[in-house]
JSON list of N, CA and C in Angstrom, two decimals:
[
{"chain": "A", "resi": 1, "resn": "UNK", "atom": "N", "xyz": [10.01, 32.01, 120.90]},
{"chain": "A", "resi": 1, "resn": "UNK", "atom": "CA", "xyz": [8.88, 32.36, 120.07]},
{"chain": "A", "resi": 1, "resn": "UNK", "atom": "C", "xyz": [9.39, 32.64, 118.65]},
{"chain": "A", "resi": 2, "resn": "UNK", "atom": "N", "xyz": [8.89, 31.95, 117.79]},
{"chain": "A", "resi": 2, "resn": "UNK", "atom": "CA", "xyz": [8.77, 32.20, 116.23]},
{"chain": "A", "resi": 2, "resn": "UNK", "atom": "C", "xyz": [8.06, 33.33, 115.92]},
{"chain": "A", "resi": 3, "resn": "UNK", "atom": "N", "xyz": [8.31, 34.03, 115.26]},
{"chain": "A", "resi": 3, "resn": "UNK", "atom": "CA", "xyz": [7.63, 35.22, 114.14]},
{"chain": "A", "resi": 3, "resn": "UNK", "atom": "C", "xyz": [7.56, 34.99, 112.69]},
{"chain": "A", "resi": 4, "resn": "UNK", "atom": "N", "xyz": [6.42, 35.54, 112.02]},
{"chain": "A", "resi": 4, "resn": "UNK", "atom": "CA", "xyz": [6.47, 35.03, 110.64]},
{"chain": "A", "resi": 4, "resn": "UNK", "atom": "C", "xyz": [5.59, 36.68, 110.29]},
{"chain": "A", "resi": 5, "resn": "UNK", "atom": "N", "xyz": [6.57, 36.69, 108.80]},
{"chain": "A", "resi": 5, "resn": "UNK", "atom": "CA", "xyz": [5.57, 38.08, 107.98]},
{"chain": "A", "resi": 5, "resn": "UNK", "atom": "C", "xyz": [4.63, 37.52, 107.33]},
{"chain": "A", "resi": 6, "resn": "UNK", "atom": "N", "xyz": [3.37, 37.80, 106.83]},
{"chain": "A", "resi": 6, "resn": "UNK", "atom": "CA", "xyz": [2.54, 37.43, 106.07]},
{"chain": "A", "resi": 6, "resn": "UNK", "atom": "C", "xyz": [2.44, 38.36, 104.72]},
{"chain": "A", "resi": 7, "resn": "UNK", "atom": "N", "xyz": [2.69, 38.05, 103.48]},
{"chain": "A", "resi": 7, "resn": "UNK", "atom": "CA", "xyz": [2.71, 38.61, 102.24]},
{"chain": "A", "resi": 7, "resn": "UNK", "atom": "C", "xyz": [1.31, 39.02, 102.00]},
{"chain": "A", "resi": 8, "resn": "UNK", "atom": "N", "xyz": [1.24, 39.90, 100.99]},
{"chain": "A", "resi": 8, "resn": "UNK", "atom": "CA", "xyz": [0.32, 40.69, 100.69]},
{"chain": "A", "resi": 8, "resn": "UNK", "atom": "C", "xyz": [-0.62, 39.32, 99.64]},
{"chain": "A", "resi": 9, "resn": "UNK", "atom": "N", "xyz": [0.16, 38.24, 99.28]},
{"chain": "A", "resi": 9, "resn": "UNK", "atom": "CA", "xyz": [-0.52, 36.99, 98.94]},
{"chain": "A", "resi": 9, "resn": "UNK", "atom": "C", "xyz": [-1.33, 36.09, 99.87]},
{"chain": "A", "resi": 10, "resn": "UNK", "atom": "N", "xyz": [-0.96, 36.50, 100.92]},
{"chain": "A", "resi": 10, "resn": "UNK", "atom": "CA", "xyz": [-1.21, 35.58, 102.28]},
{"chain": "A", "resi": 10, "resn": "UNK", "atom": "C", "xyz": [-0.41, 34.08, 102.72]},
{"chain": "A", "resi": 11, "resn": "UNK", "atom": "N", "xyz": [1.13, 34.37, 102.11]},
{"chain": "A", "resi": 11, "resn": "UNK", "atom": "CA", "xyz": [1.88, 33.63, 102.42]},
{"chain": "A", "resi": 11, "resn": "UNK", "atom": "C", "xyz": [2.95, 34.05, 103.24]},
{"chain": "A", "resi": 12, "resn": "UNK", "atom": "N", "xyz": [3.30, 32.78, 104.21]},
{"chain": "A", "resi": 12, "resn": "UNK", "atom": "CA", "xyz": [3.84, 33.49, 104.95]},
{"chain": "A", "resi": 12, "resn": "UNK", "atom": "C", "xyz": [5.55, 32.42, 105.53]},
{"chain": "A", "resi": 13, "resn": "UNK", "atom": "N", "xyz": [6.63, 32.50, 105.51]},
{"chain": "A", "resi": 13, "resn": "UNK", "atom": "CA", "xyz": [7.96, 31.87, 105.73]},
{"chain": "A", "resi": 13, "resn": "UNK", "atom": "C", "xyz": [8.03, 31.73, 107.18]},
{"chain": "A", "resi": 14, "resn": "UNK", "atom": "N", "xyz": [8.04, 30.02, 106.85]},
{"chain": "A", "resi": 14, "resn": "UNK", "atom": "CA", "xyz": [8.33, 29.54, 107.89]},
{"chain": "A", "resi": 14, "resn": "UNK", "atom": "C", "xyz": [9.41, 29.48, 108.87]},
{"chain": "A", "resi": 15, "resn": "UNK", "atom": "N", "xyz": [9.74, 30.21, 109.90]},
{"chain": "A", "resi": 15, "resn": "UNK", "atom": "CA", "xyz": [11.08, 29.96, 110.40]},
{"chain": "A", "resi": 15, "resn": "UNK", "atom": "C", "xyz": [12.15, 28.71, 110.68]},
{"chain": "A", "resi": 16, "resn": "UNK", "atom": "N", "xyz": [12.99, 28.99, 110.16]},
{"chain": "A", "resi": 16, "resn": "UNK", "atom": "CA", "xyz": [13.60, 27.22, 110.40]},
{"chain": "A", "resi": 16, "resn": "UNK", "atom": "C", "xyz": [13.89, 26.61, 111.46]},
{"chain": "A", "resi": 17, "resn": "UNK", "atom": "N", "xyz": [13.54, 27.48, 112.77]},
{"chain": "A", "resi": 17, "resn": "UNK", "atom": "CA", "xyz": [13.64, 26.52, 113.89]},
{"chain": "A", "resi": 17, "resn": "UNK", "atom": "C", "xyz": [12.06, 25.92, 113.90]},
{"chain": "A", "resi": 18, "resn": "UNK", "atom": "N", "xyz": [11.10, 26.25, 113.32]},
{"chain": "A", "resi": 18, "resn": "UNK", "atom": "CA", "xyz": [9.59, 25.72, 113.59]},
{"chain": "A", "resi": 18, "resn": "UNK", "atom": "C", "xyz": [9.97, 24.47, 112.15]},
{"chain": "A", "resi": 19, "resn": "UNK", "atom": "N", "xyz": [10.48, 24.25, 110.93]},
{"chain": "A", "resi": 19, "resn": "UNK", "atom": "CA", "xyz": [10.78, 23.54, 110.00]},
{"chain": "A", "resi": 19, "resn": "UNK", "atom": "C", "xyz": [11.34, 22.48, 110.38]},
{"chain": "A", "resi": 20, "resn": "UNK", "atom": "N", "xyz": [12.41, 22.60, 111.20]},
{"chain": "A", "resi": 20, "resn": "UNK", "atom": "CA", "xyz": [13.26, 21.92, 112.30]},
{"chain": "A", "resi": 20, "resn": "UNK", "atom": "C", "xyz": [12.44, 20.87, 112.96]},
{"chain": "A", "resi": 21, "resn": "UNK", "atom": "N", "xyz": [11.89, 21.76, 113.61]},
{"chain": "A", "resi": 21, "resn": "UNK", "atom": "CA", "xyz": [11.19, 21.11, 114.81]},
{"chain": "A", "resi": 21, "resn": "UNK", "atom": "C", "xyz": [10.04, 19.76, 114.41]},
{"chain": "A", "resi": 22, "resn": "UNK", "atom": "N", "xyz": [9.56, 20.75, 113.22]},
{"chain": "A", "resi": 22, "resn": "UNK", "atom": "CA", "xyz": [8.17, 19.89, 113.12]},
{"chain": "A", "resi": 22, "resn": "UNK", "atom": "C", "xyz": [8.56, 18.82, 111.86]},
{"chain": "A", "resi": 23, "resn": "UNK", "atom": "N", "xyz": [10.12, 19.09, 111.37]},
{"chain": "A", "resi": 23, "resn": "UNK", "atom": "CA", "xyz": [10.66, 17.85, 110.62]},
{"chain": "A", "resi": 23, "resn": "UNK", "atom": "C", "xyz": [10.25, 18.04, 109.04]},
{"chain": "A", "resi": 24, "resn": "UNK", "atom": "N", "xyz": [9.75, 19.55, 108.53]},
{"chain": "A", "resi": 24, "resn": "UNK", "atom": "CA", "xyz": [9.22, 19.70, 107.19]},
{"chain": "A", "resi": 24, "resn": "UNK", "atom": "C", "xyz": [10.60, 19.90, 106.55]},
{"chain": "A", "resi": 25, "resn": "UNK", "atom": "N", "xyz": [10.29, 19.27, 105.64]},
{"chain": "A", "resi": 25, "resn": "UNK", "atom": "CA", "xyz": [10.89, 19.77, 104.29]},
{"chain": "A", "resi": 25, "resn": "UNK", "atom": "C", "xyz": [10.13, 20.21, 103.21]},
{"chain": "A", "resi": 26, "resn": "UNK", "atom": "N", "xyz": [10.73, 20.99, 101.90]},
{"chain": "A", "resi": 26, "resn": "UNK", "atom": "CA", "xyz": [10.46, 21.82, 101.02]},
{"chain": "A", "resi": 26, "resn": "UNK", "atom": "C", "xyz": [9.01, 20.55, 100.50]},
{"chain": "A", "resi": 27, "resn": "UNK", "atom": "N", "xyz": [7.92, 21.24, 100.31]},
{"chain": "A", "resi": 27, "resn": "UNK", "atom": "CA", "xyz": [6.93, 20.53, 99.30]},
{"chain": "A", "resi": 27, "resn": "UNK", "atom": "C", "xyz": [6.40, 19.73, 100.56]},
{"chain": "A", "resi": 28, "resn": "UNK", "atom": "N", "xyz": [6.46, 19.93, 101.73]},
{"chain": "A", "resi": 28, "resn": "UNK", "atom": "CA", "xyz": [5.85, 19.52, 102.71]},
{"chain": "A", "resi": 28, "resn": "UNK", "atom": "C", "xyz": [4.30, 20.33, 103.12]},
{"chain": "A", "resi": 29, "resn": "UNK", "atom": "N", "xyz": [3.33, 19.18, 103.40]},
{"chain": "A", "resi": 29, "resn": "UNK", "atom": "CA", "xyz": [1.73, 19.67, 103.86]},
{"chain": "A", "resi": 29, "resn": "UNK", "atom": "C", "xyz": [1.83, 19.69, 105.44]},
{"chain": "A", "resi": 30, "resn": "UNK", "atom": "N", "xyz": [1.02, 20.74, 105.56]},
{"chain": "A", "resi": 30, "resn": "UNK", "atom": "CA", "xyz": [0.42, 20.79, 107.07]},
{"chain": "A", "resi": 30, "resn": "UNK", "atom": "C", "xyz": [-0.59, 21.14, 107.07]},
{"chain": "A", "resi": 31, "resn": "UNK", "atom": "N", "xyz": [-1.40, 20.97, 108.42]},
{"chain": "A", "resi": 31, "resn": "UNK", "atom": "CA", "xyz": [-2.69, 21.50, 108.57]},
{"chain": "A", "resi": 31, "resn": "UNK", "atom": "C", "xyz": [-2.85, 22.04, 109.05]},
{"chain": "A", "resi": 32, "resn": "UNK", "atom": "N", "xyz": [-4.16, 22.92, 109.46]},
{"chain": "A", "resi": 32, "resn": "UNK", "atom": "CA", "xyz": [-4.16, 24.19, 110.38]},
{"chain": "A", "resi": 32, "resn": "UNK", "atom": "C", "xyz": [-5.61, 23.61, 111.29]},
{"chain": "A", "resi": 33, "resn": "UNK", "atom": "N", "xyz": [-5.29, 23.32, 112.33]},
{"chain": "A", "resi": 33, "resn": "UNK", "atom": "CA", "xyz": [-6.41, 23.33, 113.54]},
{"chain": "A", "resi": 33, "resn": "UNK", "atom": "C", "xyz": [-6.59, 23.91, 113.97]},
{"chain": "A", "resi": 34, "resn": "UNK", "atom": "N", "xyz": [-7.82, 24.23, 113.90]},
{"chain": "A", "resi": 34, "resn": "UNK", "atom": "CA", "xyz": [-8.73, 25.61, 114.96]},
{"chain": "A", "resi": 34, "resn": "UNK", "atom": "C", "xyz": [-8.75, 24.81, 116.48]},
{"chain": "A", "resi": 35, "resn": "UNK", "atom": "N", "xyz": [-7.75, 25.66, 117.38]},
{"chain": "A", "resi": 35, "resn": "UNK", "atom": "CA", "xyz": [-7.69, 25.28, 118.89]},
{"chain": "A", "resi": 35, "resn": "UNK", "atom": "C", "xyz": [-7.96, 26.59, 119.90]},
{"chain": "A", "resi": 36, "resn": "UNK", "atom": "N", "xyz": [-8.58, 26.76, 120.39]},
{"chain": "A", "resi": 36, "resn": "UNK", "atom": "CA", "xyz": [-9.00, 27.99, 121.51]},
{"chain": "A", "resi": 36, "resn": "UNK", "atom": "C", "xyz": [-9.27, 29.21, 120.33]},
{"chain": "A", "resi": 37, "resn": "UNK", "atom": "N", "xyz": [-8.66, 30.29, 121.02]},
{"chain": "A", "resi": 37, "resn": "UNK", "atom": "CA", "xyz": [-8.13, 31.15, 120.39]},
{"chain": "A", "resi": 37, "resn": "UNK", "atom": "C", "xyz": [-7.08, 31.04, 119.03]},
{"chain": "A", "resi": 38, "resn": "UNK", "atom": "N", "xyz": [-6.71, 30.30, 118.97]},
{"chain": "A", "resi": 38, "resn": "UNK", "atom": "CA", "xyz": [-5.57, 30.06, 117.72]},
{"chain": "A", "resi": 38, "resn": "UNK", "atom": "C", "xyz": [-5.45, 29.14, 116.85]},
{"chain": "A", "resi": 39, "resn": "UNK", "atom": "N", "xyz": [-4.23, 28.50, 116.06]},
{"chain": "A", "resi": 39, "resn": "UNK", "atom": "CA", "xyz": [-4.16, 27.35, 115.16]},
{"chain": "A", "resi": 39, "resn": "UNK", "atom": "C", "xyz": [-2.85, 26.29, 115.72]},
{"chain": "A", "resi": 40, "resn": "UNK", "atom": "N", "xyz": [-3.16, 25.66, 115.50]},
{"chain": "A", "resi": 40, "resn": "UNK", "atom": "CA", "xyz": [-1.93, 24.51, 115.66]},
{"chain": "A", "resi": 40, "resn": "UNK", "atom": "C", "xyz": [-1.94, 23.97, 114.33]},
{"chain": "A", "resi": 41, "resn": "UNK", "atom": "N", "xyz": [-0.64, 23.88, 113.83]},
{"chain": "A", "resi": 41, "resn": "UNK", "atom": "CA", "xyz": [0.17, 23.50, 112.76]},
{"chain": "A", "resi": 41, "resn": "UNK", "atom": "C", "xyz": [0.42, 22.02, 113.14]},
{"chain": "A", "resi": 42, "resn": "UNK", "atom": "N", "xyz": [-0.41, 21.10, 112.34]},
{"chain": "A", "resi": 42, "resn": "UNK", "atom": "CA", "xyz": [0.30, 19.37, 112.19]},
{"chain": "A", "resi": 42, "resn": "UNK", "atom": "C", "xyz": [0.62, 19.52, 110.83]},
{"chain": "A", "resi": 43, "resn": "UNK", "atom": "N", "xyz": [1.52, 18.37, 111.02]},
{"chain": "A", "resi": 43, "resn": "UNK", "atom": "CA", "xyz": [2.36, 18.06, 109.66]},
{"chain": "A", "resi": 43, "resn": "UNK", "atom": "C", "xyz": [1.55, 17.04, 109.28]},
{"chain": "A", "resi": 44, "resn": "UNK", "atom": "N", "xyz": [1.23, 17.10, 107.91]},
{"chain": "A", "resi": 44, "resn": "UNK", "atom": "CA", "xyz": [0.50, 15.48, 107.47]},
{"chain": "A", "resi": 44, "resn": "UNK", "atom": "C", "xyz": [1.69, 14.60, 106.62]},
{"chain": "A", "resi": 45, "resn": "UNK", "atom": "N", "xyz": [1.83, 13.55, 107.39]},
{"chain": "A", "resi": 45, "resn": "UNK", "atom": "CA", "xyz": [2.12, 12.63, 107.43]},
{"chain": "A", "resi": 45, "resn": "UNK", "atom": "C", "xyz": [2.44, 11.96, 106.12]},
{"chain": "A", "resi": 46, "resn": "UNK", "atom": "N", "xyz": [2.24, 11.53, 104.85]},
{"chain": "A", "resi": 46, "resn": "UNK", "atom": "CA", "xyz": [2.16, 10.81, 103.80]},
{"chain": "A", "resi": 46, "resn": "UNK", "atom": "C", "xyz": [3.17, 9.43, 103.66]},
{"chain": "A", "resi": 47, "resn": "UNK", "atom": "N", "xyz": [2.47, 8.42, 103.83]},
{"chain": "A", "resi": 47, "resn": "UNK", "atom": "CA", "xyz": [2.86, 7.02, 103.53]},
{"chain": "A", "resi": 47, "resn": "UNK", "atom": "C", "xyz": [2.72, 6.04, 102.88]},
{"chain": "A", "resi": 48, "resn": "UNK", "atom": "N", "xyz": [3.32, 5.21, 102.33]},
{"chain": "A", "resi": 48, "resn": "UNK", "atom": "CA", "xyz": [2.85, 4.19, 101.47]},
{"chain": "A", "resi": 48, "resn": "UNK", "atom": "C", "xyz": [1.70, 3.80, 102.01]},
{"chain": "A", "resi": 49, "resn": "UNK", "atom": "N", "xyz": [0.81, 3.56, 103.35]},
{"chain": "A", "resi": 49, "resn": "UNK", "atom": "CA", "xyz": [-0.47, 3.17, 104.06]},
{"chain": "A", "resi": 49, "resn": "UNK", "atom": "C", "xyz": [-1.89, 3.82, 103.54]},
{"chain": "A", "resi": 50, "resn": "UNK", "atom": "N", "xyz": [-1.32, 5.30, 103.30]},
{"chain": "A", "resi": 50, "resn": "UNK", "atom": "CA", "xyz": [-2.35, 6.02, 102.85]},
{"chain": "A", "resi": 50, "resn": "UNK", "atom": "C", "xyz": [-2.32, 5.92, 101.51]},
{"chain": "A", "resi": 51, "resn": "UNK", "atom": "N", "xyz": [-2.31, 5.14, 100.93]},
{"chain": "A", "resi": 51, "resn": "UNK", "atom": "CA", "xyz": [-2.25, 4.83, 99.46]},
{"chain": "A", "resi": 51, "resn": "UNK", "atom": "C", "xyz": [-3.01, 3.80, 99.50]},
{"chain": "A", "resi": 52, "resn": "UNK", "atom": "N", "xyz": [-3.34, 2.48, 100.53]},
{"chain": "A", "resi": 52, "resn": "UNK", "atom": "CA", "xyz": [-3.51, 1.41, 100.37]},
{"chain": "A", "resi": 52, "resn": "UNK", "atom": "C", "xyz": [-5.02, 1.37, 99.42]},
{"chain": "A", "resi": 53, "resn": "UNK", "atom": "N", "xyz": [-5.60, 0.34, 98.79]},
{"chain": "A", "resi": 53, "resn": "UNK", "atom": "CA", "xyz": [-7.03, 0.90, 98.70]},
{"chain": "A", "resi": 53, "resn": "UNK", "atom": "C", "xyz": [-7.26, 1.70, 96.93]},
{"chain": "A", "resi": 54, "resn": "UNK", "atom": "N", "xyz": [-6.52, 2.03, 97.37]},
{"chain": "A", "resi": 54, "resn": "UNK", "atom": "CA", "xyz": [-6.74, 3.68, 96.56]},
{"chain": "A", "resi": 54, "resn": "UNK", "atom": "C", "xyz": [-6.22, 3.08, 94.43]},
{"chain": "A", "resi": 55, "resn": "UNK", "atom": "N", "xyz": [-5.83, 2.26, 94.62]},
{"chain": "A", "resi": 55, "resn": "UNK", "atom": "CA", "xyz": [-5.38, 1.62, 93.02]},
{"chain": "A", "resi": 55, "resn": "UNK", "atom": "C", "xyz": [-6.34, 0.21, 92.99]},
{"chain": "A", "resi": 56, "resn": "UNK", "atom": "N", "xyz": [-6.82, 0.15, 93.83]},
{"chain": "A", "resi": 56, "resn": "UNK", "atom": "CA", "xyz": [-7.62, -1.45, 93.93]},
{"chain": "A", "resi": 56, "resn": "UNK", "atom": "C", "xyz": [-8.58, -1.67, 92.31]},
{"chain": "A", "resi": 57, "resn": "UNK", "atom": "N", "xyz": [-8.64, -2.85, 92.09]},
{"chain": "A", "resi": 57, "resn": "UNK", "atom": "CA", "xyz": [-9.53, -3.41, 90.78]},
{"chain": "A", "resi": 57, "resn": "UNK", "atom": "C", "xyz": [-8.65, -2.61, 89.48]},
{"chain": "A", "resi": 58, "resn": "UNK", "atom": "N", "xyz": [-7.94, -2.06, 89.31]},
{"chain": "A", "resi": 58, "resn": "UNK", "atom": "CA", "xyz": [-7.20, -1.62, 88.58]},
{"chain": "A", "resi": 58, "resn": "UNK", "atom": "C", "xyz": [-5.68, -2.12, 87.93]},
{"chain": "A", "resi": 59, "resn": "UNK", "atom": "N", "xyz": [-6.09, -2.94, 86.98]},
{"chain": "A", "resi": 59, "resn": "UNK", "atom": "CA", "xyz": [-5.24, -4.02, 86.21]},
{"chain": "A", "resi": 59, "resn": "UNK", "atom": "C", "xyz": [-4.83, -3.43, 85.32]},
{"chain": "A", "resi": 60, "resn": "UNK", "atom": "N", "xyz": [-3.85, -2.85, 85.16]},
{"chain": "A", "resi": 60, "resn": "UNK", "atom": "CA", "xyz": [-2.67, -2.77, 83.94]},
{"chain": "A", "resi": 60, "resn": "UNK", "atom": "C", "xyz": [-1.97, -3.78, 83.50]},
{"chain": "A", "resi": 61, "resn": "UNK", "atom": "N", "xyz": [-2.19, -3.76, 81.90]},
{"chain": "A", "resi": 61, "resn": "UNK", "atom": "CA", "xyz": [-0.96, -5.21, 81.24]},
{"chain": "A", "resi": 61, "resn": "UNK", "atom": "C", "xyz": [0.36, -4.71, 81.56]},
{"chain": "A", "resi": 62, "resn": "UNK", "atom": "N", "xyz": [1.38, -5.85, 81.83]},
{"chain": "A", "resi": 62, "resn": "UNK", "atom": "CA", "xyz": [2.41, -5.15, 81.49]},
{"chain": "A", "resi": 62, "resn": "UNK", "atom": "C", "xyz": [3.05, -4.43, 80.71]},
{"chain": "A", "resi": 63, "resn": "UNK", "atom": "N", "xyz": [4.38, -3.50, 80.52]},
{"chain": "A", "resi": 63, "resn": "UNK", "atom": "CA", "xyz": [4.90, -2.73, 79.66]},
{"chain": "A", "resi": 63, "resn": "UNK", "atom": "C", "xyz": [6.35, -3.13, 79.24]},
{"chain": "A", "resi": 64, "resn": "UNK", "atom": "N", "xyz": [6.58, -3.09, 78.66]},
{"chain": "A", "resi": 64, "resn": "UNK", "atom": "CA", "xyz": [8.24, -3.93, 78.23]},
{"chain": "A", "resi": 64, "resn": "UNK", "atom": "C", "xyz": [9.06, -1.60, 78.50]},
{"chain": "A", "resi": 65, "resn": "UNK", "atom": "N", "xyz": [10.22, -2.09, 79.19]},
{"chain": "A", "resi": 65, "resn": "UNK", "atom": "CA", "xyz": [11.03, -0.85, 78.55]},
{"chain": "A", "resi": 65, "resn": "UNK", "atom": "C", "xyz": [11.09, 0.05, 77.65]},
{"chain": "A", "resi": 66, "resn": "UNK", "atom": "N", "xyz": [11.33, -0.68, 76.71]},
{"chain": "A", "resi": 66, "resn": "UNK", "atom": "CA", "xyz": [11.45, -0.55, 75.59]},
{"chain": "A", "resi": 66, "resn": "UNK", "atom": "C", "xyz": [10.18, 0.20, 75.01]},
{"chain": "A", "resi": 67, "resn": "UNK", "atom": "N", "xyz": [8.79, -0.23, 75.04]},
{"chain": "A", "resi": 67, "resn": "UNK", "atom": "CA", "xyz": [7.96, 0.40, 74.94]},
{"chain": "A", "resi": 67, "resn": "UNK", "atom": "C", "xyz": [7.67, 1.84, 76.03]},
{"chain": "A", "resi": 68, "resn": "UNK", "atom": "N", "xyz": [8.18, 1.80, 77.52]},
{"chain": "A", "resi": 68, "resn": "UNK", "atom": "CA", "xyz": [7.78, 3.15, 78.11]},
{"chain": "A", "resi": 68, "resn": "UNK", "atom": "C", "xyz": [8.85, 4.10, 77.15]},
{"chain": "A", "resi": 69, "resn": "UNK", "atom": "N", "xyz": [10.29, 3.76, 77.01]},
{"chain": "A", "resi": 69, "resn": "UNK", "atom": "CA", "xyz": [10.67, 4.46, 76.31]},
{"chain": "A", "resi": 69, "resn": "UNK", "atom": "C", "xyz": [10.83, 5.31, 74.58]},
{"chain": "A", "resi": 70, "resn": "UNK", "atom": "N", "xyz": [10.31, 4.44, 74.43]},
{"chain": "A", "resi": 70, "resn": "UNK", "atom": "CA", "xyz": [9.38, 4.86, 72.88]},
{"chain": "A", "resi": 70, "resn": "UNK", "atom": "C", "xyz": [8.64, 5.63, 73.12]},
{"chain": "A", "resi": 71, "resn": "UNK", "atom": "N", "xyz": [7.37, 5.86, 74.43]},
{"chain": "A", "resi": 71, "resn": "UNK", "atom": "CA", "xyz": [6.29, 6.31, 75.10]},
{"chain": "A", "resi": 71, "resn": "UNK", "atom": "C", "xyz": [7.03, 7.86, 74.96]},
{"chain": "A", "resi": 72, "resn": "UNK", "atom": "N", "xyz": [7.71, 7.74, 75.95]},
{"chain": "A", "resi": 72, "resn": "UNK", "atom": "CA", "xyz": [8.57, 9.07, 76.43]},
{"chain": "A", "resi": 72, "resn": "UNK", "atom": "C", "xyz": [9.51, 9.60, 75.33]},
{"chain": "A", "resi": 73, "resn": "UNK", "atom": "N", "xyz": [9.93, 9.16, 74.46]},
{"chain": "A", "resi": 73, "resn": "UNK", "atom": "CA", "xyz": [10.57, 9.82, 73.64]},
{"chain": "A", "resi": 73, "resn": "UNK", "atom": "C", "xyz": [9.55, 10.38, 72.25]},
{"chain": "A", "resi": 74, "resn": "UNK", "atom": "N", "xyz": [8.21, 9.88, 72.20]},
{"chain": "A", "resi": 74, "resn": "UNK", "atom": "CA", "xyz": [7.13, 10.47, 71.39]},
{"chain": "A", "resi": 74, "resn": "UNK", "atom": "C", "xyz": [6.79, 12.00, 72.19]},
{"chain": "A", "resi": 75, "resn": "UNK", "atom": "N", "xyz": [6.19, 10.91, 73.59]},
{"chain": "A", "resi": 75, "resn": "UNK", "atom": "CA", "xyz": [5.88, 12.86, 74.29]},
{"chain": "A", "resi": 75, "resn": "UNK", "atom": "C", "xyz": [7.11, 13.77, 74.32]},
{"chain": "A", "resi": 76, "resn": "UNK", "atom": "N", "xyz": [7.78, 13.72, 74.03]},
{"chain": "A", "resi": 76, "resn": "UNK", "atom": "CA", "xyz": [9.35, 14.66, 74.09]},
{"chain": "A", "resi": 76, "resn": "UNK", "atom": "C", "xyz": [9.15, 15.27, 72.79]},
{"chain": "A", "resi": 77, "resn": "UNK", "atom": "N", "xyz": [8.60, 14.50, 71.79]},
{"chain": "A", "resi": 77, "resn": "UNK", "atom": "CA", "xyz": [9.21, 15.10, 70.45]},
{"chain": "A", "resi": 77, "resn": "UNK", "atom": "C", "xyz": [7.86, 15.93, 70.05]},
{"chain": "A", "resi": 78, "resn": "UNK", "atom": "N", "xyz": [6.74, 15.51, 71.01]},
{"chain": "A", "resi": 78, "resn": "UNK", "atom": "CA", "xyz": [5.51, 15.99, 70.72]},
{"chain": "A", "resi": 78, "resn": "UNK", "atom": "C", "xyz": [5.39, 18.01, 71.24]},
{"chain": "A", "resi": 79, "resn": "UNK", "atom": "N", "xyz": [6.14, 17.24, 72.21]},
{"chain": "A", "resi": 79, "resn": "UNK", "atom": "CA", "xyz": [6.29, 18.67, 73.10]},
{"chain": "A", "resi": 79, "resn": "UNK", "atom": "C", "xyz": [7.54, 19.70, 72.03]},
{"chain": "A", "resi": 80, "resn": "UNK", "atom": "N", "xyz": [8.15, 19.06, 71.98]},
{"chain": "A", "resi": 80, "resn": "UNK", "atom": "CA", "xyz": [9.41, 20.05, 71.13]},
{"chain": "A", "resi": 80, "resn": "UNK", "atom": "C", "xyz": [8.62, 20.70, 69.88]},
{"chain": "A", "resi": 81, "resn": "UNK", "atom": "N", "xyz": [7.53, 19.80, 69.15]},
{"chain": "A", "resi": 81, "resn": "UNK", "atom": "CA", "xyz": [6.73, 20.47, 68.42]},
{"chain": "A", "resi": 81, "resn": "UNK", "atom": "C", "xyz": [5.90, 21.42, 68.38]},
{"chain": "A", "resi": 82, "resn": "UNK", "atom": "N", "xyz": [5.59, 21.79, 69.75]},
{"chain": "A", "resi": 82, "resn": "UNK", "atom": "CA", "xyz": [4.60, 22.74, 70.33]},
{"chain": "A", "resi": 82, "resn": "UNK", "atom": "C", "xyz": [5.07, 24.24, 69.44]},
{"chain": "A", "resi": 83, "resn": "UNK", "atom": "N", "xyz": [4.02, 25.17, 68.89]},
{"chain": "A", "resi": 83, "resn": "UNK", "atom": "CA", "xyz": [4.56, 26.17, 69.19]},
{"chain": "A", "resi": 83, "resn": "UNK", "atom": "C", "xyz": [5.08, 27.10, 69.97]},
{"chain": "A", "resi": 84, "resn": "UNK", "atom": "N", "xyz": [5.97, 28.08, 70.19]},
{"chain": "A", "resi": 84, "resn": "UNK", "atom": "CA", "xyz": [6.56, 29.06, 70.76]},
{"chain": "A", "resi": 84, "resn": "UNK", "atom": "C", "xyz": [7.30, 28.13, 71.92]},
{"chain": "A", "resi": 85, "resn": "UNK", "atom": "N", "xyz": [7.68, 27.04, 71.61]},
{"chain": "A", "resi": 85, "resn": "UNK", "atom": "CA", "xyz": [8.72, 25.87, 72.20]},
{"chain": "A", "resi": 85, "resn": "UNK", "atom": "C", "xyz": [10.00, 26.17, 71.67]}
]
């Protein structure tokens, strides 16, 4: 049997033999099913499958390198401009 404290946030650390078991890693989702009396913990899954669909009719021109990096080195310099940066 696993034990877990629950924080005064309502979070609560997972033991690493239940992390183990159920194969989570850090930044990992689960769900909570209402079963009898209690919850059962599934892990959700995330796959390139559940993506399918989901970008459809959505045509971007291409981008040369060269241009994402121009891109990214504007937002960099944009951000460094920020105040209290």
């Amino acid at each position: 049997m696993a034990v877990a404290t629950m924080t005064s946030k309502g979070q609560i650390t997972m033991p690493q033999a239940v992390r183990t078991a159920l194969g989570l890693r850090p930044g990992a989702k689960v769900d909570f099913v209402a079963e009898g009396d209690g919850f059962r913990l599934v892990p959700l899954k995330t796959d390139v499958s559940a993506l399918k669909g989901r970008f459809a009719g959505r045509v971007a021109k291409p981008v040369s390198i060269k241009a994402m990096n121009d891109a990214i080195g504007e937002a960099a310099s944009a951000r460094q401009r920020k105040p209290g940066r």
